[in-house]
Each structure stands twice: as C-alpha cells, then as structure tokens.
Coordinates of C-alpha atoms and ligand atoms in Angstrom, one line a residue:
X461 CA -9.0 -13.8 24.8
X462 CA -11.6 -14.6 22.2
X463 CA -11.7 -12.2 19.3
X464 CA -14.5 -11.7 16.8
X465 CA -13.4 -10.3 13.4
X466 CA -15.1 -7.1 12.4
X467 CA -12.9 -6.0 9.5
X468 CA -10.3 -8.0 7.5
X469 CA -7.6 -6.3 5.4
X470 CA -6.9 -7.7 1.9
X471 CA -3.4 -6.8 0.8
X472 CA -1.2 -7.7 -2.3
X473 CA 1.5 -9.3 -0.1
X474 CA -0.9 -12.2 0.6
X475 CA -0.2 -13.4 -2.9
X476 CA 3.4 -14.1 -1.9
X477 CA 2.2 -16.1 1.1
X478 CA 0.5 -18.5 -1.3
X479 CA 3.8 -19.5 -3.0
X480 CA 6.0 -22.3 -1.7
X481 CA 9.1 -20.2 -2.1
X482 CA 11.7 -18.6 0.2
X483 CA 10.8 -15.0 1.0
X484 CA 10.9 -12.6 3.9
X485 CA 7.9 -14.5 5.5
X486 CA 6.9 -18.2 5.7
X487 CA 4.2 -19.2 3.2
X488 CA 0.8 -20.2 4.6
X489 CA 0.6 -23.9 5.1
X490 CA -2.0 -25.9 3.2
X491 CA -5.0 -26.0 5.6
X492 CA -3.6 -23.1 7.6
X493 CA -5.4 -19.8 8.2
X494 CA -4.6 -17.2 5.5
X495 CA -2.6 -14.3 7.1
X496 CA -4.3 -10.9 7.4
X497 CA -4.5 -7.8 9.5
X498 CA -7.8 -7.6 11.3
X499 CA -9.9 -5.3 13.5
X500 CA -11.6 -7.4 16.1
X501 CA -13.9 -7.1 19.1
X502 CA -13.0 -8.9 22.4
X503 CA -15.8 -11.4 23.1
X504 CA -14.2 -13.0 26.1
X505 CA -11.1 -12.3 28.0
X506 CA -8.8 -13.8 30.7
X507 CA -6.0 -11.4 29.7
X508 CA -5.1 -8.5 32.0
X509 CA -5.7 -5.2 30.2
X510 CA -8.4 -6.5 27.8
X511 CA -12.1 -6.5 28.5
X512 CA -15.2 -7.7 26.7
X513 CA -16.2 -5.0 24.2
X514 CA -12.7 -3.7 23.6
X515 CA -11.7 -3.3 19.9
X516 CA -8.2 -4.3 18.9
X517 CA -6.0 -4.4 15.8
X518 CA -4.8 -8.0 15.4
X519 CA -3.3 -10.3 12.8
X520 CA -5.8 -13.1 13.2
X521 CA -6.3 -13.8 9.5
X522 CA -9.2 -14.9 7.3
X523 CA -11.5 -16.3 10.0
X524 CA -14.6 -15.2 11.9
X525 CA -13.1 -15.9 15.4
X526 CA -9.6 -16.3 16.9
X527 CA -8.0 -17.0 20.2
X528 CA -5.2 -14.5 21.1
X529 CA -2.6 -14.4 23.9
X530 CA -2.3 -10.7 23.3
X531 CA 0.9 -10.9 21.3
X532 CA 1.1 -8.3 18.4
X533 CA -2.3 -6.9 19.4
X534 CA -3.0 -3.2 19.8
X535 CA -6.0 -1.6 21.4
X536 CA -7.9 0.8 19.2
X537 CA -9.8 3.9 20.3
X538 CA -13.3 3.6 18.7
X539 CA -13.9 7.4 19.3
X540 CA -10.9 8.3 17.1
X541 CA -12.6 7.6 13.8
X542 CA -13.7 4.7 11.6
X543 CA -12.2 1.5 13.0
X544 CA -11.3 0.1 9.6
X545 CA -8.8 3.0 9.0
X546 CA -6.4 1.0 11.3
X547 CA -6.0 -1.4 8.3
X548 CA -5.4 1.4 5.8
X549 CA -4.5 5.0 6.0
X550 CA -3.7 4.9 9.8
X551 CA -2.2 1.4 9.6
X552 CA 0.2 -0.7 7.5
X553 CA -0.4 0.8 4.0
X554 CA -0.4 4.4 5.2
X555 CA 2.8 3.8 7.2
X556 CA 4.3 2.1 4.2
X557 CA 3.6 5.2 2.0
X558 CA 4.9 7.6 4.7
X559 CA 8.1 5.7 5.4
X560 CA 8.9 4.8 1.8
X561 CA 8.4 8.3 0.4
X562 CA 10.0 10.3 3.2
X563 CA 12.9 8.0 4.3
X564 CA 13.9 6.6 0.9
X565 CA 12.3 9.0 -1.6
X566 CA 13.4 12.1 0.3
X567 CA 11.3 14.4 -1.8
X568 CA 12.2 18.1 -2.0
X569 CA 9.9 21.0 -3.0
X570 CA 9.8 21.5 -6.7
X571 CA 10.9 18.0 -7.6
X572 CA 8.8 15.6 -9.8
X573 CA 7.4 12.6 -8.0
X574 CA 5.8 9.7 -10.0
X575 CA 3.5 7.3 -8.1
X576 CA 2.4 3.9 -9.4
X577 CA -0.9 2.4 -8.4
X578 CA -1.9 5.9 -7.5
X579 CA -5.5 5.4 -6.6
X580 CA -4.7 2.5 -4.2
X581 CA -4.1 2.2 -0.5
X582 CA -0.4 3.0 -0.6
X583 CA -0.1 5.1 -3.8
X584 CA -3.0 7.5 -2.9
X585 CA -1.2 8.4 0.4
X586 CA 2.3 8.7 -1.2
X587 CA 1.0 11.3 -3.7
X588 CA -0.8 13.4 -1.2
X589 CA 2.2 13.5 1.1
X590 CA 4.4 14.5 -1.9
X591 CA 2.0 17.3 -2.6
X592 CA 2.3 18.4 1.1
X593 CA 6.1 18.5 0.6
X594 CA 5.7 20.9 -2.4
X595 CA 6.4 18.4 -5.2
X596 CA 4.9 18.1 -8.6
X597 CA 3.1 14.8 -8.5
X598 CA 2.2 12.5 -11.4
X599 CA 0.1 9.5 -10.7
X600 CA -0.2 6.3 -12.8
X601 CA -3.4 4.2 -12.6
X602 CA -5.3 1.6 -14.6
X603 CA -8.5 3.5 -15.7
X604 CA -9.7 7.0 -16.6
X605 CA -12.1 6.8 -13.6
X606 CA -9.2 6.2 -11.2
X607 CA -7.2 8.9 -12.8
X608 CA -10.0 11.4 -12.4
X609 CA -10.2 10.6 -8.7
X610 CA -6.5 10.9 -8.3
X611 CA -6.4 14.4 -9.8
X612 CA -9.8 15.8 -8.8
X613 CA -10.2 14.3 -5.3
X614 CA -6.6 13.7 -4.2
X615 CA -5.0 16.8 -5.8
X616 CA -2.2 15.1 -7.8
X617 CA -1.1 17.4 -10.6
X618 CA -1.9 14.9 -13.3
X619 CA -2.6 11.1 -13.7
X620 CA -2.0 8.8 -16.6
X621 CA -3.6 5.5 -17.6
X622 CA -0.8 3.0 -18.2
X623 CA -3.1 0.9 -20.4
X624 CA -3.2 3.7 -23.0
X625 CA -1.2 2.7 -26.1
X626 CA 1.0 5.9 -26.0
X627 CA 1.5 5.8 -22.2
X628 CA 5.3 6.1 -22.4
X629 CA 5.1 9.2 -24.6
X630 CA 2.4 10.7 -22.4
X631 CA 4.6 10.1 -19.3
X632 CA 7.5 11.8 -21.0
X633 CA 5.5 14.9 -21.8
X634 CA 4.0 14.9 -18.3
X635 CA 7.5 15.0 -16.8
X636 CA 9.3 17.7 -18.9
X637 CA 12.0 18.0 -16.2
X638 CA 12.4 14.2 -15.7
X639 CA 11.6 12.2 -12.6
X640 CA 13.3 12.8 -9.3
X641 CA 11.4 10.2 -7.2
X642 CA 9.6 7.2 -8.6
X643 CA 7.5 5.3 -6.0
X644 CA 7.5 1.8 -7.3
X645 CA 4.4 -0.3 -6.5
X646 CA 4.0 -2.3 -9.7
X647 CA 7.0 -3.0 -12.0
X648 CA 6.2 -4.2 -15.5
X649 CA 5.3 -1.7 -18.3
X650 CA 5.2 1.2 -15.9
X651 CA 8.8 0.8 -14.8
X652 CA 9.9 0.4 -18.4
X653 CA 8.4 3.8 -19.2
X654 CA 9.8 5.4 -16.1
X655 CA 13.4 4.2 -16.4
X656 CA 14.6 6.4 -19.3
X657 CA 13.1 9.5 -17.5
X658 CA 14.8 9.1 -14.2
X659 CA 17.1 12.1 -13.4
X660 CA 20.7 12.1 -12.1
X661 CA 20.4 11.3 -8.3
X662 CA 16.9 10.0 -8.7
X663 CA 15.5 7.9 -5.8
X664 CA 13.3 4.8 -6.2
X665 CA 11.6 3.4 -3.1
X666 CA 10.9 -0.1 -4.2
X667 CA 7.7 -0.9 -2.4
X668 CA 6.0 -3.5 -4.5
X669 CA 5.9 -5.3 -7.9
X670 CA 2.2 -6.3 -8.2
X671 CA 2.4 -6.7 -12.0
X672 CA 4.7 -9.8 -11.4
X673 CA 3.0 -11.4 -8.4
X674 CA 1.2 -14.0 -10.4
X675 CA 4.2 -14.8 -12.6
X676 CA 5.6 -18.3 -12.4
X677 CA 8.8 -17.6 -14.5
X678 CA 10.8 -14.7 -15.9
X679 CA 9.4 -13.1 -19.0
X680 CA 10.9 -14.0 -22.4
X681 CA 12.9 -11.4 -24.3
X682 CA 16.3 -9.7 -24.2
X683 CA 18.2 -9.4 -20.9
X684 CA 17.6 -5.8 -19.9
X685 CA 19.7 -6.0 -16.7
X686 CA 22.7 -4.3 -18.4
X687 CA 20.4 -1.4 -19.5
X688 CA 19.1 -1.1 -15.9
X689 CA 22.6 -1.3 -14.4
X690 CA 24.0 1.3 -16.8
X691 CA 21.2 3.7 -15.9
X692 CA 21.8 3.2 -12.2
X693 CA 25.5 3.7 -12.6
X694 CA 25.6 6.7 -14.9
X695 CA 22.8 8.6 -13.3
X696 CA 23.8 7.6 -9.7
X697 CA 20.2 6.4 -9.1
X698 CA 19.3 4.8 -5.7
X699 CA 16.8 2.0 -5.8
X700 CA 16.0 0.7 -2.4
X701 CA 13.7 -2.1 -1.5
X702 CA 12.0 -2.0 1.9
X703 CA 9.6 -4.1 3.9
X704 CA 7.5 -2.1 6.3
X705 CA 7.8 -4.4 9.3
X706 CA 11.4 -3.4 9.7
X707 CA 10.3 0.2 10.6
X708 CA 7.7 -0.2 13.3
X709 CA 9.8 1.7 15.9
X710 CA 8.8 4.9 13.9
X711 CA 5.1 4.1 13.9
X712 CA 4.0 6.5 16.6
X713 CA 5.5 9.5 14.7
X714 CA 3.7 8.5 11.6
X715 CA 0.4 7.9 13.5
X716 CA 0.5 11.3 15.1
X717 CA 1.2 13.2 11.8
X718 CA -1.2 11.2 9.6
X719 CA -4.0 11.6 12.2
X720 CA -3.5 15.4 12.0
X721 CA -3.5 15.3 8.2
X722 CA -6.8 13.4 8.2
X723 CA -8.4 15.7 10.7
X724 CA -7.5 18.9 8.8
X725 CA -8.4 17.4 5.4
X726 CA -4.8 17.5 4.0
X727 CA -5.1 13.7 3.3
X728 CA -8.2 12.1 1.9
X729 CA -8.9 8.4 1.9
X730 CA -11.1 6.0 0.1
X731 CA -12.1 2.4 1.0
X732 CA -13.4 -0.3 -1.2
X733 CA -15.5 -2.2 1.4
X734 CA -16.7 -5.7 0.5
X735 CA -19.4 -7.4 2.6
X736 CA -18.8 -10.9 4.2
X737 CA -15.8 -13.2 4.5
X738 CA -17.2 -15.4 1.8
X739 CA -16.5 -12.6 -0.7
X740 CA -12.8 -12.3 0.3
X741 CA -11.2 -14.7 -2.3
X742 CA -13.0 -13.1 -5.2
X743 CA -12.2 -9.6 -4.0
X744 CA -8.5 -10.6 -3.5
X745 CA -8.2 -12.0 -7.0
X746 CA -9.9 -8.8 -8.3
X747 CA -7.3 -6.7 -6.6
X748 CA -4.5 -8.4 -8.6
X749 CA -6.3 -7.2 -11.7
X750 CA -7.1 -3.7 -10.5
X751 CA -10.8 -4.3 -9.8
X752 CA -10.5 -2.6 -6.3
X753 CA -10.9 1.2 -6.1
X754 CA -9.3 2.3 -2.9
X755 CA -8.1 0.3 0.1
X756 CA -9.7 -3.1 0.0
X757 CA -11.3 -4.2 3.2
X758 CA -13.8 -6.9 4.1
X759 CA -16.5 -6.2 6.6
X760 CA -16.9 -9.5 8.3
X761 CA -19.3 -8.7 11.2
X762 CA -21.1 -5.9 13.0
X763 CA -19.8 -4.8 16.4
X764 CA -22.0 -5.9 19.3
X765 CA -24.3 -3.3 20.8
Ligands
NAP1517 N1 7.1 -3.1 1.0 C1 6.1 -3.1 1.8 O1 6.3 -3.3 3.0 C2 4.7 -3.0 1.3 C3 3.6 -2.7 2.2 C4 2.3 -2.5 1.7 C5 2.1 -2.6 0.3 N2 3.2 -2.9 -0.5 C6 3.0 -3.0 -2.0 O2 2.5 -1.8 -2.4 C7 1.8 -2.0 -3.6 C8 0.4 -1.4 -3.5 O3 -0.3 -2.1 -2.5 P1 -1.8 -1.5 -2.0 O4 -2.1 -2.3 -0.8 O5 -1.7 0.0 -2.0 O6 -2.7 -2.1 -3.1 P2 -3.7 -1.2 -4.1 O7 -2.9 -0.2 -4.8 O8 -4.8 -0.7 -3.2 O9 -4.3 -2.3 -5.0 C9 -3.5 -2.9 -6.0 C10 -3.5 -2.1 -7.3 O10 -2.4 -2.5 -8.1 C11 -2.7 -2.2 -9.4 N3 -2.2 -3.2 -10.3 C12 -2.6 -4.5 -10.4 N4 -2.0 -5.2 -11.4 C13 -1.2 -4.2 -12.0 C14 -0.3 -4.3 -13.1 N5 -0.1 -5.4 -13.8 N6 0.3 -3.1 -13.5 C15 0.1 -2.0 -12.8 N7 -0.7 -1.9 -11.7 C16 -1.4 -3.0 -11.3 C17 -4.2 -2.1 -9.5 O11 -4.5 -0.7 -9.8 P3 -4.7 -0.2 -11.3 O12 -6.2 -0.3 -11.6 O13 -4.3 1.2 -11.1 O14 -3.9 -1.0 -12.1 C18 -4.7 -2.5 -8.2 O15 -5.9 -1.8 -7.8 C19 1.8 -3.5 -3.9 O16 2.8 -3.9 -4.8 C20 2.1 -4.1 -2.5 O17 2.7 -5.4 -2.5 C21 4.5 -3.1 0.0

C-alpha cells in the first residue's frame, strides 16, 4: 500500500541512530530515510484488510510518502480521539512511562517519586500516574514556565528548575523523606543531585540520558563510579535500564487503561506541534536543548476529505 504521512513523531532516541556506533538498533545509513513513528493515510492499497482512506500507525520515517507491505503497521480508529496521540500519550512515549514506572519503579502510596524531564512526553505521564498511585511527586524541568505547567496543570506536588544555581539544595528540601523512585530521563547534573537522596531500597527506572546524547567522549573529572557503586551496594538500590520495544506484549493493557485515564481527565496531555517536514531537523535539534514544550510532533500533511 502507498502511505501518505500525516504526522511524524520526533523522539530523542533518533539522536542515537545518527551515531555510527553499536547500540540496540542499527544506525541510519548515510542517504537512508531517518527512522520515525508516523501516522499515515492509505492512499492506494493492494493489501487485504487495508483500504484507501484508512489511517494507520507506521514506522515510515521522515518522508512524505512510503510504500508498506503491512509489517509493523496498526490501524487507528479516527473516532477514538486525535490521531497524533498514537505517537505520544497513547503510543510509544506513554507506554514507556507506564511500563517504566509501574514495572520497574513499583511506586507505593506515600512514597516520594522524582521525575526528570517532567514536562515532556514521557515525564509528564510518569508523574501523573505516580499521583494516581498516591505518591508524592516532584518534577524536574528546565524552565519556570515548564515547572508551572507541571504543578498547575499536571498536578505534581512540586517542580524544580535544574538550571537554578541551588538546585541540589532545593531538591533536598523538596524531598525531606528522601527519594524512593527516581525516573531517569536525563542523567547529568540532575542525577548527581538525586544520588545522595536515594533511600534504602530505592528503584531507578533508567529510561533515557538525554543530557549525554550529543557527547562524543566521557566528561573530564574524578572517576565517580566507586561512589555510585557504594551507594547502590549500601542502600540496596535497583537501577534498571529498559528499552520499550521489549515490552509490546503488554501494550493492550496499557492502551485500555491510558484511554480511560484520558477520557475521565485523570491524565492530561500537551503536544508541541510543528508544521511541515522541512521544520523537522530544527525542531529535533531544539528538543535536545529543551526548546520543545510537550510531545514534539510534526504535522506533515492534512488528511484527505
Ligand atoms: N527507554 C526507552 O525505551 C525510551 C522510550 C522513550 C523515551 N525514552 C527517553 O526518555 C527521555 C524523554 O523522552 P521524551 O520523548 O519524553 O522527550 P521530552 O521530554 O518530550 O523532550 C526532551 C526533554 O529533555 C530535556 N533535556 C534536554 N537536555 C537536557 C539536559 N541536558 N538536562 C536535563 N534535561 C534535558 C528537555 O526538557 P527541559 O527543558 O526540562 O530540560 C527536553 O524538552 C529521553 O531520554 C528519551 O531518550 C526512552
């Protein structure tokens, strides 16, 4: 079938695909199509089960049109809500938040949960689910505007700007009982401030390290690995990395529950929508500097009438 791209998802993992280095996925070849999740309209079809006008979730990348044999494609229900949500709260980032927090973080009512990149696609959902589970939730974000959104609109208990000079001290006073779950999206200075506050038996879902994605070498300075290892040992801390594509067998359970939370208003969601494929590279580079505010999506084309 021939697909026309309507929406294109921009996600931090794409930065890793631009490195010629061994990772969990092959890098994009020079001259190849940049990887991305897309929402597409079927323009022509010889495939059973797909008709002209259907809307599908695909992985057709940064291009206006694509041919598909139907592999790794899922039909979307246009009456179920905004189609672009399949790239965000009802798709990969929302599922990442749900799985990382609930399976690895295992939050319990009354515990303190700290969430990095708290206004973003994953972090915003993590914090809201932690609130639904009865936790005290502290967000960390890169501007006062983002922090205001995280507390006022998303309902986190508090949110701190990691760019403030006294961030580490503020985090310590915002977490008087220490930190039971730290949802790691960034690494860098935020993790440095979190580490001494982690409680005995703390859990750290290691979801992303965006502060380091543009790095070409390790930072200078003392080797802090022994400090980290001693903390892990003496406080019996679990840090577990995860890549969401290992978990898709559980997607239907997530989809059902998240759809309900969106319908009843328990989870709120914000998109940062950029117009036209031409704007994608600049928007992508901006995301690595925190210029996006919410789930970054490119609107590539209108749906046909
Ligand atoms: N493991 C998986 O399977 C999986 C799946 C999806 C996403 N992820 C990871 O989850 C993380 C969040 O992804 P997302 O899609 O939700 O993106 P996002 O949070 O919507 O956007 C990225 C945000 O990262 C923050 N950031 C950028 N540089 C930073 C730095 N040096 N220090 C601290 N924060 C920085 C910026 O927010 P501020 O303005 O607040 O700094 C930026 O807006 C990423 O690390 C991503 O790789 C992992």
